[in-house]
GROMACS .gro file of C-alpha atoms in nm:
model
  335
    1UNK     CA    1  28.554  -4.707   7.354
    2UNK     CA    2  28.356  -4.800   7.658
    3UNK     CA    3  28.065  -5.028   7.587
    4UNK     CA    4  27.736  -4.982   7.765
    5UNK     CA    5  27.526  -5.283   7.835
    6UNK     CA    6  27.164  -5.252   7.940
    7UNK     CA    7  26.943  -5.533   8.061
    8UNK     CA    8  26.590  -5.395   8.031
    9UNK     CA    9  26.288  -5.595   8.139
   10UNK     CA   10  25.941  -5.531   7.991
   11UNK     CA   11  25.706  -5.769   8.168
   12UNK     CA   12  25.381  -5.620   8.041
   13UNK     CA   13  25.212  -5.774   7.739
   14UNK     CA   14  25.055  -5.519   7.507
   15UNK     CA   15  24.808  -5.749   7.334
   16UNK     CA   16  24.861  -6.073   7.144
   17UNK     CA   17  25.092  -5.905   6.890
   18UNK     CA   18  25.376  -5.870   7.142
   19UNK     CA   19  25.583  -6.148   7.294
   20UNK     CA   20  25.894  -6.175   7.508
   21UNK     CA   21  26.214  -6.145   7.312
   22UNK     CA   22  26.590  -6.101   7.330
   23UNK     CA   23  26.827  -5.869   7.148
   24UNK     CA   24  27.192  -5.974   7.167
   25UNK     CA   25  27.503  -5.812   7.020
   26UNK     CA   26  27.813  -6.026   6.975
   27UNK     CA   27  28.167  -5.985   6.845
   28UNK     CA   28  28.365  -6.281   6.711
   29UNK     CA   29  28.726  -6.298   6.591
   30UNK     CA   30  28.885  -6.614   6.450
   31UNK     CA   31  29.241  -6.667   6.326
   32UNK     CA   32  29.309  -6.972   6.108
   33UNK     CA   33  29.684  -7.025   6.096
   34UNK     CA   34  29.813  -7.028   5.741
   35UNK     CA   35  29.524  -6.876   5.553
   36UNK     CA   36  29.344  -6.588   5.720
   37UNK     CA   37  29.147  -6.404   5.985
   38UNK     CA   38  28.768  -6.386   6.010
   39UNK     CA   39  28.564  -6.138   6.216
   40UNK     CA   40  28.190  -6.103   6.272
   41UNK     CA   41  27.992  -5.824   6.437
   42UNK     CA   42  27.632  -5.936   6.481
   43UNK     CA   43  27.299  -5.835   6.631
   44UNK     CA   44  27.025  -6.092   6.678
   45UNK     CA   45  26.658  -6.058   6.770
   46UNK     CA   46  26.515  -6.377   6.918
   47UNK     CA   47  26.172  -6.493   7.030
   48UNK     CA   48  26.047  -6.844   7.102
   49UNK     CA   49  25.941  -6.894   6.738
   50UNK     CA   50  26.156  -6.658   6.530
   51UNK     CA   51  26.500  -6.503   6.497
   52UNK     CA   52  26.645  -6.222   6.286
   53UNK     CA   53  27.024  -6.190   6.278
   54UNK     CA   54  27.223  -5.916   6.107
   55UNK     CA   55  27.598  -5.965   6.067
   56UNK     CA   56  27.891  -5.777   5.918
   57UNK     CA   57  28.154  -6.034   5.816
   58UNK     CA   58  28.513  -5.959   5.724
   59UNK     CA   59  28.766  -6.218   5.605
   60UNK     CA   60  29.128  -6.122   5.540
   61UNK     CA   61  29.270  -6.416   5.350
   62UNK     CA   62  29.629  -6.517   5.291
   63UNK     CA   63  29.744  -6.646   4.953
   64UNK     CA   64  29.555  -6.887   4.729
   65UNK     CA   65  29.393  -7.073   5.017
   66UNK     CA   66  29.252  -6.752   5.161
   67UNK     CA   67  29.123  -6.647   4.820
   68UNK     CA   68  28.933  -6.972   4.769
   69UNK     CA   69  28.793  -6.969   5.122
   70UNK     CA   70  28.672  -6.611   5.075
   71UNK     CA   71  28.464  -6.717   4.774
   72UNK     CA   72  28.311  -7.025   4.937
   73UNK     CA   73  28.297  -7.074   5.312
   74UNK     CA   74  28.425  -6.745   5.462
   75UNK     CA   75  28.252  -6.470   5.265
   76UNK     CA   76  28.285  -6.105   5.363
   77UNK     CA   77  27.979  -5.882   5.350
   78UNK     CA   78  27.671  -5.747   5.522
   79UNK     CA   79  27.420  -6.030   5.563
   80UNK     CA   80  27.094  -6.110   5.739
   81UNK     CA   81  26.900  -6.423   5.821
   82UNK     CA   82  26.540  -6.467   5.936
   83UNK     CA   83  26.432  -6.804   6.075
   84UNK     CA   84  26.055  -6.851   6.099
   85UNK     CA   85  25.972  -7.174   6.282
   86UNK     CA   86  25.589  -7.169   6.239
   87UNK     CA   87  25.631  -7.131   5.861
   88UNK     CA   88  25.942  -7.353   5.853
   89UNK     CA   89  26.119  -7.099   5.633
   90UNK     CA   90  26.463  -6.937   5.629
   91UNK     CA   91  26.519  -6.599   5.463
   92UNK     CA   92  26.877  -6.517   5.358
   93UNK     CA   93  26.939  -6.144   5.309
   94UNK     CA   94  27.215  -5.960   5.123
   95UNK     CA   95  27.195  -5.614   5.276
   96UNK     CA   96  27.431  -5.453   5.026
   97UNK     CA   97  27.233  -5.571   4.723
   98UNK     CA   98  26.898  -5.545   4.907
   99UNK     CA   99  26.806  -5.893   4.789
  100UNK     CA  100  26.681  -6.204   4.967
  101UNK     CA  101  26.615  -6.571   4.904
  102UNK     CA  102  26.369  -6.804   5.077
  103UNK     CA  103  26.431  -7.169   5.160
  104UNK     CA  104  26.218  -7.425   5.346
  105UNK     CA  105  26.407  -7.540   5.654
  106UNK     CA  106  26.408  -7.895   5.514
  107UNK     CA  107  26.579  -7.772   5.195
  108UNK     CA  108  26.828  -7.567   5.395
  109UNK     CA  109  26.908  -7.875   5.602
  110UNK     CA  110  26.969  -8.077   5.287
  111UNK     CA  111  27.191  -7.813   5.123
  112UNK     CA  112  27.390  -7.685   5.418
  113UNK     CA  113  27.397  -7.970   5.667
  114UNK     CA  114  27.374  -8.279   5.451
  115UNK     CA  115  27.727  -8.392   5.522
  116UNK     CA  116  27.758  -8.262   5.876
  117UNK     CA  117  27.449  -8.403   6.047
  118UNK     CA  118  27.509  -8.584   6.372
  119UNK     CA  119  27.469  -8.951   6.305
  120UNK     CA  120  27.480  -9.249   6.534
  121UNK     CA  121  27.742  -9.508   6.447
  122UNK     CA  122  27.590  -9.790   6.245
  123UNK     CA  123  27.577 -10.128   6.413
  124UNK     CA  124  27.820 -10.369   6.255
  125UNK     CA  125  27.991 -10.087   6.065
  126UNK     CA  126  28.361 -10.070   5.989
  127UNK     CA  127  28.589 -10.042   6.289
  128UNK     CA  128  28.756  -9.703   6.328
  129UNK     CA  129  29.117  -9.672   6.220
  130UNK     CA  130  29.179  -9.432   6.509
  131UNK     CA  131  29.303  -9.550   6.846
  132UNK     CA  132  29.282  -9.303   7.131
  133UNK     CA  133  29.603  -9.293   7.332
  134UNK     CA  134  29.514  -9.016   7.576
  135UNK     CA  135  29.201  -8.812   7.641
  136UNK     CA  136  29.156  -8.543   7.907
  137UNK     CA  137  28.895  -8.274   7.959
  138UNK     CA  138  28.879  -8.057   8.268
  139UNK     CA  139  28.740  -7.725   8.387
  140UNK     CA  140  28.916  -7.527   8.659
  141UNK     CA  141  28.734  -7.242   8.835
  142UNK     CA  142  28.969  -6.962   8.944
  143UNK     CA  143  28.939  -6.684   9.201
  144UNK     CA  144  29.017  -6.417   8.940
  145UNK     CA  145  28.735  -6.170   8.878
  146UNK     CA  146  28.681  -5.856   8.669
  147UNK     CA  147  28.404  -5.644   8.516
  148UNK     CA  148  28.341  -5.692   8.142
  149UNK     CA  149  28.072  -5.484   7.969
  150UNK     CA  150  27.934  -5.401   8.315
  151UNK     CA  151  27.900  -5.772   8.400
  152UNK     CA  152  28.079  -5.900   8.711
  153UNK     CA  153  28.267  -6.201   8.576
  154UNK     CA  154  28.469  -6.492   8.712
  155UNK     CA  155  28.742  -6.667   8.517
  156UNK     CA  156  28.737  -7.039   8.428
  157UNK     CA  157  29.010  -7.238   8.252
  158UNK     CA  158  28.938  -7.536   8.027
  159UNK     CA  159  29.193  -7.789   7.903
  160UNK     CA  160  29.101  -8.042   7.635
  161UNK     CA  161  29.385  -8.276   7.542
  162UNK     CA  162  29.353  -8.563   7.294
  163UNK     CA  163  29.618  -8.791   7.147
  164UNK     CA  164  29.541  -9.063   6.894
  165UNK     CA  165  29.702  -9.294   6.640
  166UNK     CA  166  29.590  -9.398   6.293
  167UNK     CA  167  29.653  -9.772   6.310
  168UNK     CA  168  29.668  -9.798   5.930
  169UNK     CA  169  29.914  -9.520   5.853
  170UNK     CA  170  30.098  -9.503   6.184
  171UNK     CA  171  30.038  -9.129   6.213
  172UNK     CA  172  30.014  -8.991   6.566
  173UNK     CA  173  29.818  -8.672   6.628
  174UNK     CA  174  29.798  -8.452   6.934
  175UNK     CA  175  29.553  -8.168   6.990
  176UNK     CA  176  29.530  -7.937   7.288
  177UNK     CA  177  29.252  -7.680   7.320
  178UNK     CA  178  29.307  -7.419   7.590
  179UNK     CA  179  29.000  -7.208   7.663
  180UNK     CA  180  28.945  -6.913   7.894
  181UNK     CA  181  28.587  -6.829   7.994
  182UNK     CA  182  28.466  -6.522   8.181
  183UNK     CA  183  28.115  -6.591   8.313
  184UNK     CA  184  27.867  -6.374   8.502
  185UNK     CA  185  27.601  -6.501   8.747
  186UNK     CA  186  27.283  -6.606   8.567
  187UNK     CA  187  27.012  -6.412   8.749
  188UNK     CA  188  26.707  -6.198   8.680
  189UNK     CA  189  26.663  -6.064   8.328
  190UNK     CA  190  26.978  -6.236   8.204
  191UNK     CA  191  26.839  -6.574   8.305
  192UNK     CA  192  26.506  -6.497   8.135
  193UNK     CA  193  26.691  -6.393   7.819
  194UNK     CA  194  26.893  -6.714   7.810
  195UNK     CA  195  26.581  -6.927   7.865
  196UNK     CA  196  26.402  -6.751   7.577
  197UNK     CA  197  26.702  -6.801   7.349
  198UNK     CA  198  26.725  -7.168   7.451
  199UNK     CA  199  26.356  -7.226   7.371
  200UNK     CA  200  26.405  -7.103   7.016
  201UNK     CA  201  26.735  -7.287   6.964
  202UNK     CA  202  26.595  -7.616   7.094
  203UNK     CA  203  26.300  -7.611   6.852
  204UNK     CA  204  26.518  -7.502   6.560
  205UNK     CA  205  26.770  -7.779   6.627
  206UNK     CA  206  26.486  -8.033   6.638
  207UNK     CA  207  26.375  -7.930   6.288
  208UNK     CA  208  26.734  -7.974   6.167
  209UNK     CA  209  26.761  -8.313   6.334
  210UNK     CA  210  27.034  -8.189   6.567
  211UNK     CA  211  27.079  -8.166   6.941
  212UNK     CA  212  27.083  -7.828   7.115
  213UNK     CA  213  27.411  -7.808   7.308
  214UNK     CA  214  27.366  -7.475   7.483
  215UNK     CA  215  27.683  -7.296   7.591
  216UNK     CA  216  27.899  -7.597   7.504
  217UNK     CA  217  27.899  -7.502   7.134
  218UNK     CA  218  28.050  -7.156   7.188
  219UNK     CA  219  28.277  -7.243   7.480
  220UNK     CA  220  28.448  -7.522   7.286
  221UNK     CA  221  28.451  -7.324   6.961
  222UNK     CA  222  28.260  -7.608   6.793
  223UNK     CA  223  28.168  -7.412   6.480
  224UNK     CA  224  28.528  -7.307   6.419
  225UNK     CA  225  28.672  -7.650   6.496
  226UNK     CA  226  28.428  -7.804   6.247
  227UNK     CA  227  28.526  -7.546   5.986
  228UNK     CA  228  28.894  -7.617   6.047
  229UNK     CA  229  28.820  -7.987   5.998
  230UNK     CA  230  28.658  -7.910   5.660
  231UNK     CA  231  28.959  -7.706   5.559
  232UNK     CA  232  29.179  -8.002   5.642
  233UNK     CA  233  28.989  -8.203   5.379
  234UNK     CA  234  28.786  -8.399   5.630
  235UNK     CA  235  29.070  -8.540   5.839
  236UNK     CA  236  28.935  -8.770   6.105
  237UNK     CA  237  28.959  -8.700   6.475
  238UNK     CA  238  28.814  -8.902   6.764
  239UNK     CA  239  28.501  -8.776   6.938
  240UNK     CA  240  28.520  -8.662   7.298
  241UNK     CA  241  28.287  -8.846   7.534
  242UNK     CA  242  27.984  -8.621   7.576
  243UNK     CA  243  27.906  -8.725   7.934
  244UNK     CA  244  28.246  -8.611   8.059
  245UNK     CA  245  28.215  -8.278   7.878
  246UNK     CA  246  27.870  -8.206   8.023
  247UNK     CA  247  27.983  -8.300   8.373
  248UNK     CA  248  28.288  -8.074   8.364
  249UNK     CA  249  28.109  -7.780   8.201
  250UNK     CA  250  27.864  -7.771   8.492
  251UNK     CA  251  28.151  -7.621   8.691
  252UNK     CA  252  28.109  -7.301   8.490
  253UNK     CA  253  27.851  -7.108   8.687
  254UNK     CA  254  27.663  -6.845   8.493
  255UNK     CA  255  27.647  -6.688   8.149
  256UNK     CA  256  27.968  -6.674   7.937
  257UNK     CA  257  28.042  -6.311   7.848
  258UNK     CA  258  28.386  -6.367   7.695
  259UNK     CA  259  28.524  -6.694   7.559
  260UNK     CA  260  28.869  -6.725   7.404
  261UNK     CA  261  29.038  -7.043   7.287
  262UNK     CA  262  29.361  -7.163   7.129
  263UNK     CA  263  29.403  -7.496   6.949
  264UNK     CA  264  29.751  -7.645   6.925
  265UNK     CA  265  29.797  -7.935   6.685
  266UNK     CA  266  30.091  -8.161   6.598
  267UNK     CA  267  30.154  -8.481   6.400
  268UNK     CA  268  30.430  -8.740   6.394
  269UNK     CA  269  30.521  -9.016   6.147
  270UNK     CA  270  30.288  -9.206   5.916
  271UNK     CA  271  30.237  -9.246   5.544
  272UNK     CA  272  30.136  -8.966   5.307
  273UNK     CA  273  29.763  -8.943   5.236
  274UNK     CA  274  29.624  -8.865   4.887
  275UNK     CA  275  29.488  -8.514   4.837
  276UNK     CA  276  29.112  -8.466   4.847
  277UNK     CA  277  28.959  -8.348   4.521
  278UNK     CA  278  28.614  -8.282   4.379
  279UNK     CA  279  28.385  -8.059   4.584
  280UNK     CA  280  28.499  -7.701   4.660
  281UNK     CA  281  28.542  -7.779   5.028
  282UNK     CA  282  28.775  -8.064   4.937
  283UNK     CA  283  28.980  -7.840   4.709
  284UNK     CA  284  29.014  -7.567   4.970
  285UNK     CA  285  29.076  -7.831   5.233
  286UNK     CA  286  29.348  -8.000   5.030
  287UNK     CA  287  29.530  -7.671   4.976
  288UNK     CA  288  29.495  -7.574   5.342
  289UNK     CA  289  29.622  -7.917   5.441
  290UNK     CA  290  29.932  -7.870   5.228
  291UNK     CA  291  29.992  -7.527   5.384
  292UNK     CA  292  29.959  -7.665   5.736
  293UNK     CA  293  30.194  -7.954   5.653
  294UNK     CA  294  30.476  -7.726   5.535
  295UNK     CA  295  30.780  -7.721   5.759
  296UNK     CA  296  30.718  -7.429   5.997
  297UNK     CA  297  30.962  -7.143   6.031
  298UNK     CA  298  31.148  -7.099   6.355
  299UNK     CA  299  30.899  -7.037   6.635
  300UNK     CA  300  30.591  -7.109   6.419
  301UNK     CA  301  30.550  -7.462   6.552
  302UNK     CA  302  30.453  -7.311   6.887
  303UNK     CA  303  30.177  -7.098   6.734
  304UNK     CA  304  29.813  -7.218   6.761
  305UNK     CA  305  29.647  -7.366   6.451
  306UNK     CA  306  29.328  -7.186   6.551
  307UNK     CA  307  29.234  -6.905   6.789
  308UNK     CA  308  28.885  -6.772   6.856
  309UNK     CA  309  28.739  -6.492   7.065
  310UNK     CA  310  28.367  -6.451   7.139
  311UNK     CA  311  28.236  -6.149   7.330
  312UNK     CA  312  27.876  -6.078   7.425
  313UNK     CA  313  27.856  -5.700   7.410
  314UNK     CA  314  27.490  -5.649   7.500
  315UNK     CA  315  27.190  -5.853   7.612
  316UNK     CA  316  26.847  -5.690   7.627
  317UNK     CA  317  26.518  -5.855   7.724
  318UNK     CA  318  26.245  -5.670   7.530
  319UNK     CA  319  25.895  -5.723   7.384
  320UNK     CA  320  25.905  -5.811   7.013
  321UNK     CA  321  25.631  -5.836   6.751
  322UNK     CA  322  25.599  -6.009   6.413
  323UNK     CA  323  25.702  -5.690   6.233
  324UNK     CA  324  26.045  -5.722   6.394
  325UNK     CA  325  26.104  -6.042   6.195
  326UNK     CA  326  26.008  -5.924   5.846
  327UNK     CA  327  26.218  -5.868   5.532
  328UNK     CA  328  26.253  -5.491   5.469
  329UNK     CA  329  25.987  -5.380   5.215
  330UNK     CA  330  26.244  -5.240   4.968
  331UNK     CA  331  26.428  -5.575   4.934
  332UNK     CA  332  26.382  -5.775   4.615
  333UNK     CA  333  26.323  -6.149   4.620
  334UNK     CA  334  26.586  -6.343   4.426
  335UNK     CA  335  26.496  -6.675   4.263
   0.00000   0.00000   0.00000
């Protein structure tokens, strides 16, 4: 079905109650080889100080691993989230049950991000057991163009190749991420919408103690790569040099409308590592790790370990008021 995208600009301010805002609709599809497919259809309202996202999540798991993931980190359902920066509060909504919970941002940070915060390496700390053998990251603009959701887009190709060795176990890993980006020129209302979204995201990331990475996060599938890492029971991988990434990504001119990526992963040699136990993520990760380590069937070794597809369906620049960021009155607060 043909999608209609409108970029509507309201530049008048109707009193102090109204402020500039963005409404964005997005579709995401992720395929984790070996244990399931995850899809999200979301709509988000964003102003400089608040956001209200509504998402319909669907996870189709495979086997025991998929069942465990569905109960912990990849839940299906109809959910909402309100982030209020002035009050430093996050409201989590269950739209099916018409219930919500409230958490201070500091508490949310502690519960959800405690083990994933970006930390600087400690001086004098233990030397890494990983030795990078090869590292490449490049962006190639192409001449290919097409219209997506009424946006005139140009195609860009990204290749991220990393090879490393665990000097203790002798294992050699190779990962290749191939990404295709269709971007539209960033002008007029679209540019204003992105700037408004960036203002909110920057302040929110500051409160979480994180750095706002802009389009880099979606283009490189950072959320899904991090999740895959958790499912692999916290296997280590070397970090890509940020300066090189930023430099290359500047070649992508405009706003990414569609981003699709495929991660290919392989391993050779080395000693067996003990299974991770304890926390739920470790249990799921250990099982997923065992699934991924099974000898692949004919042709499976050429399949990607992870694929992701992100499509911006609509972007509207509109005036929003505080009432647009409130919990529905018939929802019950859950302790």
